[in-house]
Amino acid sequence: MKERILDSMGRIGDDLIERVDALRRKSRVKSGWIRWGAAAACLCLIAGGALLWSRQSNRGDVISCGIDEAGNSGIVVSADGVTIPKMNASLSANEAADMIAFFIYQGNWYVQYEWIDDADLVGEYLGTATGLIDEWTPKDGYVELAGSVKGPFYSVKGIDPGFMLCKKDETGAVSTYICDNGITLRIGSDLYEDRLHLSEQYIAVQAETRDSWYYGRSKVFQLDADDKVIGEFITQLDRAEFIPWEDVPAKEGMTSTSIYDTEIYHLYFKMKNGMTTHLRLYEHGYVRFQGLLSVCVQLPEESFSALTDALKNQNGTEEVSVPNRTEIMLEKCRNDPELGGYLPTFEVPGCTVLAAETRYYLDPETAAETGTKELHLEYTCDFNPNLYYSVTVTWRDEYGRNGWAGPMLEQTELSAEALAERMGTKQNGVVTLHVGVWFGDVAVVLSASGLDAWTAFQILDSVR
């Protein structure tokens, strides 16, 4: 699949595609009272530049920035190290484009790296991103504080703000943003110690094969963090010199496509602050940091092989049990002291919770949670692909603010007949319903597809 994309897109590197793929794997449920549609293309920010391309491979149009017509990244190698240039914005008129989350601060582009739940990372308030950049933004729109995301952003406790910043989502989760441009790196310690503080901050190490990661199988194994092999690996990682990733294929006698077939493991260093330092390991000793894919280091064969041999044999490893995030979030919704009591107790037989989300009011200066704003549950049905429904619980004052300004019923008006009157029909004949009910100062909104009026009534009538 990626080879076909490369053939049709010309100079788009596989690392760009994998960056988008990695972010897709990390994507989170987005709140909204009714969710419709999705954009069909991606903006990649990597390798010292940004690329926007269409997924319509028959068009093959690529608008690049920070990357010249020959496909060069602009990375400079000197006695000081490898310098990744600052990004220069481009514009696109693509009708369906979706951007990787980023914003501009002090002239640098900060690109989303990971999402973290329940982590005390938020430091000093630094500014508010405007979120004014989209696929139609002209070059002069890429100004200070502009970006594809909006809202307050902060320093990360213990991390240089010139390298990493963070935002806090209304769900309480923190997203980190890395400045992967306008920096110079000579040896591994410039990144892994000076910026990420790897050796002094990691408390656990996990590993996953390329196959497991690529296909989302989540077969992750726990390693012994105190193993001498891990310690030696970090030592050599810190000593190794950085080189541009684009130089590796020629060095190893490969093509830019085949080098990706040599990836063998993903290594996850779990840090004290809740973050993860995600490394990608390739044959011949090459190692890349997931947040900075345009450069890499090459480790000595002895220390690299010692680690990969241990991973291959799974010496001292045990499989990590990955918690079910949906179940955790569902329990959190149900136990919410402010709005949890308004969730319907009736659930359609055969339907299961696909996603659950609690959203909070946040203090913009401190990112502290000051109260519950919204609960949202989404249900899907295995035996009927046309049956889907979601329930949103929020305050009366939020009406019209979160994307919902549709029909509302008073509790005394609720009946199967009243719901039937408000049903619509899709072109394929499937019935739809989007309606809310007032329960005092609280609104409970049902958005459904393939649900009959009586079942919809049972859901809304079960609100205590």
Coordinates of C-alpha atoms in Angstrom, one line a residue:
M1 CA 0.0 0.0 0.0
K2 CA 2.7 2.5 1.0
E3 CA 4.7 1.6 -2.1
R4 CA 1.8 2.4 -4.3
I5 CA 1.4 5.8 -2.5
L6 CA 5.1 6.5 -3.0
D7 CA 4.9 5.6 -6.7
S8 CA 2.0 8.0 -7.2
M9 CA 3.2 10.8 -5.0
G10 CA 6.8 10.9 -6.1
R11 CA 8.8 12.6 -3.5
I12 CA 6.7 11.9 -0.4
G13 CA 8.8 9.8 1.9
D14 CA 7.6 6.8 3.8
D15 CA 8.4 8.4 7.0
L16 CA 5.8 11.0 6.3
I17 CA 3.2 8.4 5.7
E18 CA 4.2 6.6 8.9
R19 CA 4.1 9.8 10.9
V20 CA 0.4 10.2 9.9
D21 CA -0.2 6.5 10.5
A22 CA 1.3 6.8 14.0
L23 CA -0.9 9.8 14.8
R24 CA -4.0 8.0 13.5
R25 CA -3.3 5.2 15.9
K26 CA -3.2 7.8 18.7
S27 CA -6.3 9.6 17.6
R28 CA -8.9 10.2 20.3
V29 CA -12.6 10.5 20.3
K30 CA -13.6 14.1 19.5
S31 CA -16.6 15.5 21.3
G32 CA -19.6 17.1 19.7
W33 CA -23.3 16.6 20.1
I34 CA -23.6 15.3 16.6
R35 CA -20.6 14.0 14.7
W36 CA -20.7 14.1 10.9
G37 CA -18.1 13.4 8.3
A38 CA -14.3 13.5 8.3
A39 CA -11.7 15.1 6.1
A40 CA -10.0 12.8 3.6
A41 CA -6.4 13.9 3.5
C42 CA -3.4 14.6 5.7
L43 CA -0.9 17.4 6.3
C44 CA 2.4 16.0 7.4
L45 CA 4.9 18.1 9.3
I46 CA 8.3 16.3 9.4
A47 CA 11.8 16.2 8.0
G48 CA 12.2 19.9 8.5
G49 CA 9.2 20.7 6.3
A50 CA 5.5 20.3 5.9
L51 CA 3.8 18.4 3.1
L52 CA 0.1 18.5 2.2
W53 CA -1.0 15.9 -0.3
S54 CA -4.2 14.5 -1.6
R55 CA -5.2 10.9 -1.0
Q56 CA -6.6 10.9 -4.5
S57 CA -3.5 9.2 -6.0
N58 CA -4.6 9.9 -9.5
R59 CA -4.0 13.6 -9.0
G60 CA -0.5 13.3 -7.5
D61 CA -0.3 17.0 -6.6
V62 CA 2.1 17.8 -3.8
I63 CA 2.5 21.2 -2.3
S64 CA 5.7 21.3 -0.2
C65 CA 7.3 23.7 2.2
G66 CA 10.7 23.3 3.7
I67 CA 11.3 20.7 1.0
D68 CA 12.6 21.8 -2.4
E69 CA 11.5 20.5 -5.8
A70 CA 14.1 17.8 -5.6
G71 CA 12.6 16.5 -2.4
N72 CA 15.5 17.6 -0.2
S73 CA 14.6 18.4 3.4
G74 CA 17.1 21.2 3.8
I75 CA 18.8 19.5 6.7
V76 CA 22.4 20.8 7.1
V77 CA 25.3 18.7 8.4
S78 CA 28.2 20.5 9.9
A79 CA 30.8 20.3 12.6
D80 CA 28.1 21.5 15.0
G81 CA 25.9 18.6 14.2
V82 CA 22.7 18.1 12.2
T83 CA 20.6 21.2 11.8
I84 CA 16.9 20.8 11.0
P85 CA 15.7 24.1 9.5
K86 CA 12.7 26.0 10.5
M87 CA 9.5 25.3 8.6
N88 CA 8.3 27.5 5.9
A89 CA 4.5 27.4 5.3
S90 CA 2.8 26.5 2.1
L91 CA -0.8 26.9 1.0
S92 CA -3.2 24.5 -0.5
A93 CA -6.6 24.7 -2.1
N94 CA -7.4 21.0 -1.5
E95 CA -11.1 20.7 -0.6
A96 CA -10.6 17.8 1.8
A97 CA -7.6 18.2 4.0
D98 CA -6.9 17.3 7.6
M99 CA -3.9 18.6 9.5
I100 CA -1.7 17.1 12.0
A101 CA -2.2 19.2 15.2
F102 CA 0.4 22.0 15.4
F103 CA 0.8 25.6 16.4
I104 CA 3.5 28.3 16.1
Y105 CA 5.2 29.8 19.1
Q106 CA 8.1 32.2 19.1
G107 CA 8.5 31.4 15.4
N108 CA 8.8 27.7 15.8
W109 CA 6.3 25.0 14.9
Y110 CA 5.3 22.6 17.6
V111 CA 3.8 19.3 16.4
Q112 CA 1.7 16.9 18.4
Y113 CA 3.6 14.0 19.9
E114 CA 1.4 12.0 22.3
W115 CA -1.7 12.0 24.4
I116 CA -1.4 11.3 28.2
D117 CA -4.2 10.6 30.7
D118 CA -3.9 11.5 34.4
A119 CA -0.5 13.1 34.2
D120 CA 0.7 16.2 36.1
L121 CA 2.6 17.8 33.3
V122 CA 1.1 21.3 32.9
G123 CA 3.4 24.1 33.8
E124 CA 3.3 27.8 33.1
Y125 CA 0.7 29.3 30.9
L126 CA 2.5 30.7 27.8
G127 CA -0.1 31.7 25.3
T128 CA -3.3 30.8 23.4
A129 CA -3.2 29.2 19.9
T130 CA -5.8 30.7 17.5
G131 CA -6.5 27.6 15.5
L132 CA -6.9 29.8 12.4
I133 CA -4.8 27.6 10.0
D134 CA -6.5 25.2 7.6
E135 CA -5.9 23.9 4.1
W136 CA -6.9 27.2 2.5
T137 CA -4.6 29.4 4.6
P138 CA -2.2 31.6 2.5
K139 CA 1.4 31.8 3.4
D140 CA 1.1 35.1 5.3
G141 CA -1.5 33.4 7.6
Y142 CA 1.2 31.3 9.2
V143 CA 2.0 33.8 12.0
E144 CA 2.7 33.7 15.7
L145 CA 0.2 31.7 17.7
A146 CA -1.6 30.4 14.5
G147 CA -2.0 26.7 14.1
S148 CA -4.4 23.9 13.3
V149 CA -5.4 23.6 17.0
K150 CA -6.6 26.4 19.3
G151 CA -6.7 27.1 23.0
P152 CA -4.2 27.7 25.8
F153 CA -0.8 26.0 25.8
Y154 CA 1.7 25.6 28.6
S155 CA 5.2 24.6 29.4
V156 CA 5.8 21.0 30.4
K157 CA 7.2 20.6 33.9
G158 CA 10.9 19.8 33.8
I159 CA 11.2 20.1 30.0
D160 CA 12.7 23.0 28.1
P161 CA 9.8 25.0 26.5
G162 CA 12.0 25.5 23.5
F163 CA 11.7 21.8 22.8
M164 CA 8.3 20.8 24.2
L165 CA 5.0 22.4 25.1
C166 CA 1.6 21.0 26.1
K167 CA -2.1 21.6 25.9
K168 CA -4.9 20.2 28.1
D169 CA -8.0 18.8 26.5
E170 CA -11.4 19.3 28.1
T171 CA -11.4 15.5 28.7
G172 CA -8.5 16.1 31.2
A173 CA -5.9 14.5 28.9
V174 CA -2.7 16.3 28.1
S175 CA -1.2 16.4 24.6
T176 CA 2.4 17.2 24.2
Y177 CA 3.9 19.2 21.3
I178 CA 7.5 18.9 20.1
C179 CA 9.5 21.6 18.3
D180 CA 11.0 19.3 15.6
N181 CA 12.5 22.1 13.6
G182 CA 15.0 24.9 13.9
I183 CA 17.2 22.8 16.2
T184 CA 20.8 21.4 16.0
L185 CA 21.7 18.0 17.4
R186 CA 25.2 16.5 17.4
I187 CA 25.1 13.4 19.5
G188 CA 22.3 11.4 21.1
S189 CA 22.6 13.0 24.5
D190 CA 21.7 16.4 23.0
L191 CA 18.2 14.9 22.5
Y192 CA 17.8 12.1 24.9
E193 CA 19.4 13.7 28.0
D194 CA 19.4 17.4 27.5
R195 CA 15.9 17.5 26.3
L196 CA 14.1 14.3 27.3
H197 CA 16.2 13.4 30.4
L198 CA 15.9 9.7 29.5
S199 CA 18.5 8.0 31.7
E200 CA 17.4 9.8 34.9
Q201 CA 13.7 9.7 34.3
Y202 CA 12.7 6.4 32.9
I203 CA 11.1 3.9 35.3
A204 CA 10.0 1.1 32.9
V205 CA 10.8 -0.2 29.5
Q206 CA 8.4 -1.9 27.1
A207 CA 8.9 -3.3 23.6
E208 CA 6.8 -4.3 20.6
T209 CA 7.6 -5.9 17.3
R210 CA 7.2 -3.9 14.1
D211 CA 4.4 -6.3 13.0
S212 CA 2.4 -5.8 16.2
W213 CA 2.8 -2.0 16.1
Y214 CA 1.9 -1.7 12.4
Y215 CA -1.2 -3.8 12.6
G216 CA -2.3 -2.4 16.0
R217 CA -2.1 -5.8 17.8
S218 CA -0.8 -4.2 21.0
K219 CA 1.4 -7.2 21.9
V220 CA 3.7 -5.2 24.1
F221 CA 6.3 -6.8 26.4
Q222 CA 7.7 -5.5 29.7
L223 CA 11.5 -5.5 30.0
D224 CA 13.7 -5.4 33.1
A225 CA 14.4 -1.7 33.4
D226 CA 17.5 -2.5 35.5
D227 CA 19.0 -4.9 32.9
K228 CA 22.6 -4.0 32.0
V229 CA 21.6 -4.4 28.4
I230 CA 19.2 -1.5 28.7
G231 CA 21.8 0.6 30.5
E232 CA 24.4 -0.1 27.8
F233 CA 21.9 0.7 25.1
I234 CA 21.2 4.1 26.5
T235 CA 24.9 4.8 27.0
Q236 CA 25.6 4.1 23.3
L237 CA 22.4 5.9 22.3
D238 CA 23.8 9.1 24.0
R239 CA 27.2 8.8 22.4
A240 CA 26.1 8.1 18.8
E241 CA 26.2 11.0 16.3
F242 CA 23.1 12.1 14.6
I243 CA 22.7 11.8 10.8
P244 CA 19.8 12.8 8.5
W245 CA 17.5 9.8 8.0
E246 CA 17.3 10.6 4.3
D247 CA 21.0 9.7 4.1
V248 CA 20.6 6.1 5.4
P249 CA 19.3 4.3 2.3
A250 CA 22.4 5.3 0.2
K251 CA 24.7 4.5 3.0
E252 CA 23.3 1.0 3.3
G253 CA 22.8 0.4 -0.4
M254 CA 19.0 0.5 -0.2
T255 CA 16.2 2.5 -1.7
S256 CA 14.2 5.0 0.3
T257 CA 11.4 2.5 0.3
S258 CA 13.2 -0.6 1.3
I259 CA 14.9 1.0 4.4
Y260 CA 11.5 0.9 6.1
D261 CA 11.3 -2.9 5.7
T262 CA 14.3 -3.1 8.1
E263 CA 12.4 -1.8 11.1
I264 CA 12.3 -4.5 13.7
Y265 CA 11.1 -3.1 17.1
H266 CA 9.5 -0.2 18.9
L267 CA 10.9 0.6 22.3
Y268 CA 8.8 2.5 24.9
F269 CA 10.6 4.1 27.9
K270 CA 8.0 5.0 30.5
M271 CA 9.0 8.2 32.3
K272 CA 8.3 9.3 35.9
N273 CA 6.1 12.2 34.6
G274 CA 3.8 9.9 32.7
M275 CA 5.3 10.6 29.3
T276 CA 6.7 7.9 26.9
T277 CA 10.0 8.2 25.0
H278 CA 9.1 6.2 21.9
L279 CA 12.1 4.8 19.9
R280 CA 12.0 2.9 16.6
L281 CA 14.8 0.3 16.0
Y282 CA 16.0 -0.7 12.6
E283 CA 18.5 -3.3 11.3
H284 CA 22.2 -2.1 11.1
G285 CA 21.8 -0.3 14.5
Y286 CA 19.7 2.7 13.4
V287 CA 17.4 4.3 16.0
R288 CA 14.9 7.1 15.6
F289 CA 12.8 9.0 18.1
Q290 CA 9.1 9.0 17.1
G291 CA 8.9 12.7 17.8
L292 CA 11.8 13.6 15.5
L293 CA 11.8 11.3 12.6
S294 CA 13.9 13.3 10.2
V295 CA 17.2 12.3 12.0
C296 CA 18.6 9.1 13.5
V297 CA 21.7 7.7 15.2
Q298 CA 23.5 4.4 14.5
L299 CA 24.6 2.3 17.5
P300 CA 27.6 0.0 17.6
E301 CA 26.6 -3.5 16.5
E302 CA 27.6 -5.1 19.8
S303 CA 25.3 -3.1 22.1
F304 CA 22.5 -3.0 19.5
S305 CA 22.6 -6.7 18.9
A306 CA 22.6 -7.4 22.7
L307 CA 19.3 -5.6 23.0
T308 CA 17.7 -7.0 19.9
D309 CA 18.8 -10.6 20.7
A310 CA 17.1 -10.2 24.1
L311 CA 14.0 -8.9 22.5
K312 CA 14.0 -11.7 19.9
N313 CA 14.3 -14.3 22.6
Q314 CA 12.0 -12.4 25.0
N315 CA 14.4 -13.0 27.8
G316 CA 13.0 -11.7 31.1
T317 CA 10.0 -10.3 29.4
E318 CA 6.3 -10.5 30.1
E319 CA 3.3 -9.4 28.0
V320 CA 1.8 -6.1 29.2
S321 CA -1.9 -6.1 29.8
V322 CA -3.3 -3.1 28.1
P323 CA -6.2 -1.6 30.0
N324 CA -9.5 -1.0 28.2
R325 CA -9.7 2.7 28.0
T326 CA -13.4 2.7 27.1
E327 CA -14.3 0.8 30.2
I328 CA -12.3 3.2 32.4
M329 CA -13.9 6.2 30.8
L330 CA -17.4 4.7 31.0
E331 CA -16.9 4.2 34.7
K332 CA -15.7 7.7 35.1
C333 CA -18.8 9.0 33.3
R334 CA -21.2 7.0 35.4
N335 CA -19.5 8.1 38.7
D336 CA -19.4 11.8 37.8
P337 CA -20.8 13.7 40.8
E338 CA -22.4 16.4 38.7
L339 CA -23.9 14.8 35.6
G340 CA -23.4 11.1 36.1
G341 CA -26.9 10.7 37.6
Y342 CA -28.5 11.9 34.3
L343 CA -27.1 9.1 32.1
P344 CA -29.9 6.8 30.9
T345 CA -29.9 3.5 32.7
F346 CA -31.6 1.7 29.7
E347 CA -29.2 0.4 27.1
V348 CA -30.4 -1.2 23.8
P349 CA -29.9 -5.0 24.0
G350 CA -27.1 -6.1 21.8
C351 CA -25.5 -2.7 21.7
T352 CA -22.1 -2.0 23.3
V353 CA -20.4 1.2 24.3
L354 CA -18.0 2.3 21.6
A355 CA -16.7 5.4 23.3
A356 CA -17.1 7.3 26.6
E357 CA -16.0 10.8 27.4
T358 CA -16.1 13.3 30.3
R359 CA -15.4 16.9 29.5
Y360 CA -14.6 19.6 32.0
Y361 CA -14.5 23.3 32.3
L362 CA -10.8 24.4 32.5
D363 CA -9.2 27.4 34.0
P364 CA -7.2 28.8 31.0
E365 CA -4.4 30.1 33.2
T366 CA -3.8 26.9 35.2
A367 CA -5.6 24.2 33.2
A368 CA -7.3 23.2 36.5
E369 CA -10.6 21.4 36.1
T370 CA -13.3 23.6 37.6
G371 CA -16.4 21.5 37.0
T372 CA -18.0 18.9 34.6
K373 CA -19.1 20.3 31.3
E374 CA -20.4 17.3 29.4
L375 CA -20.7 13.5 29.4
H376 CA -20.9 11.7 26.1
L377 CA -21.5 8.0 25.3
E378 CA -21.5 6.3 21.9
Y379 CA -23.1 2.9 21.2
T380 CA -22.7 0.5 18.3
C381 CA -24.6 -2.7 17.5
D382 CA -22.8 -5.8 16.2
F383 CA -25.8 -7.5 14.7
N384 CA -27.1 -4.3 12.9
P385 CA -24.5 -2.0 11.3
N386 CA -27.2 0.6 10.7
L387 CA -28.0 0.9 14.4
Y388 CA -26.0 3.5 16.2
Y389 CA -26.8 6.0 18.9
S390 CA -25.1 8.5 21.2
V391 CA -26.2 10.2 24.4
T392 CA -24.8 13.6 25.5
V393 CA -25.5 15.0 29.0
T394 CA -24.7 18.7 29.6
W395 CA -26.0 21.8 31.2
R396 CA -28.9 23.9 29.9
D397 CA -26.6 26.9 29.5
E398 CA -24.5 24.9 27.0
Y399 CA -27.4 24.7 24.5
G400 CA -26.2 26.1 21.2
R401 CA -22.6 26.3 22.2
N402 CA -21.4 22.7 21.6
G403 CA -22.8 22.3 18.1
W404 CA -26.3 21.4 19.2
A405 CA -29.2 23.8 18.8
G406 CA -31.9 21.3 17.7
P407 CA -35.3 20.4 19.0
M408 CA -35.7 20.0 22.8
L409 CA -38.6 18.6 24.8
E410 CA -39.7 19.3 28.3
Q411 CA -39.7 16.2 30.4
T412 CA -43.5 16.3 30.6
E413 CA -43.6 16.2 26.8
L414 CA -41.6 13.1 26.4
S415 CA -43.4 10.2 24.7
A416 CA -42.8 7.7 21.9
E417 CA -45.3 9.6 19.8
A418 CA -43.4 12.9 20.3
L419 CA -40.2 11.3 19.3
A420 CA -41.7 9.6 16.2
E421 CA -42.8 13.1 15.0
R422 CA -39.2 14.2 15.1
M423 CA -37.7 11.3 13.2
G424 CA -36.1 11.7 9.7
T425 CA -35.0 9.3 7.0
K426 CA -31.7 8.9 5.3
Q427 CA -31.5 8.3 1.5
N428 CA -30.9 4.6 2.3
G429 CA -34.2 4.4 4.2
V430 CA -32.7 4.2 7.7
V431 CA -34.5 6.4 10.2
T432 CA -32.7 9.0 12.2
L433 CA -33.5 10.9 15.4
H434 CA -31.8 13.9 16.9
V435 CA -33.6 15.3 19.9
G436 CA -33.0 16.4 23.5
V437 CA -35.0 16.5 26.7
W438 CA -34.7 19.1 29.5
F439 CA -34.4 17.7 33.0
G440 CA -34.3 20.9 35.0
D441 CA -31.0 22.6 34.4
V442 CA -29.6 19.6 32.5
A443 CA -30.0 18.6 28.8
V444 CA -29.9 15.0 27.7
V445 CA -29.5 14.7 23.9
L446 CA -30.1 11.5 21.9
S447 CA -28.6 11.2 18.4
A448 CA -29.6 7.9 16.7
S449 CA -29.6 6.0 13.5
G450 CA -31.7 2.9 12.9
L451 CA -33.6 3.3 16.3
D452 CA -37.3 3.1 16.5
A453 CA -39.4 5.6 18.5
W454 CA -40.3 3.2 21.3
T455 CA -36.7 2.2 22.0
A456 CA -35.6 5.8 21.9
F457 CA -38.3 6.6 24.4
Q458 CA -37.1 3.8 26.7
I459 CA -33.6 5.3 26.6
L460 CA -34.7 8.9 27.5
D461 CA -37.3 7.8 29.9
S462 CA -34.7 5.8 31.9
V463 CA -33.0 9.0 33.0
R464 CA -33.5 9.1 36.8

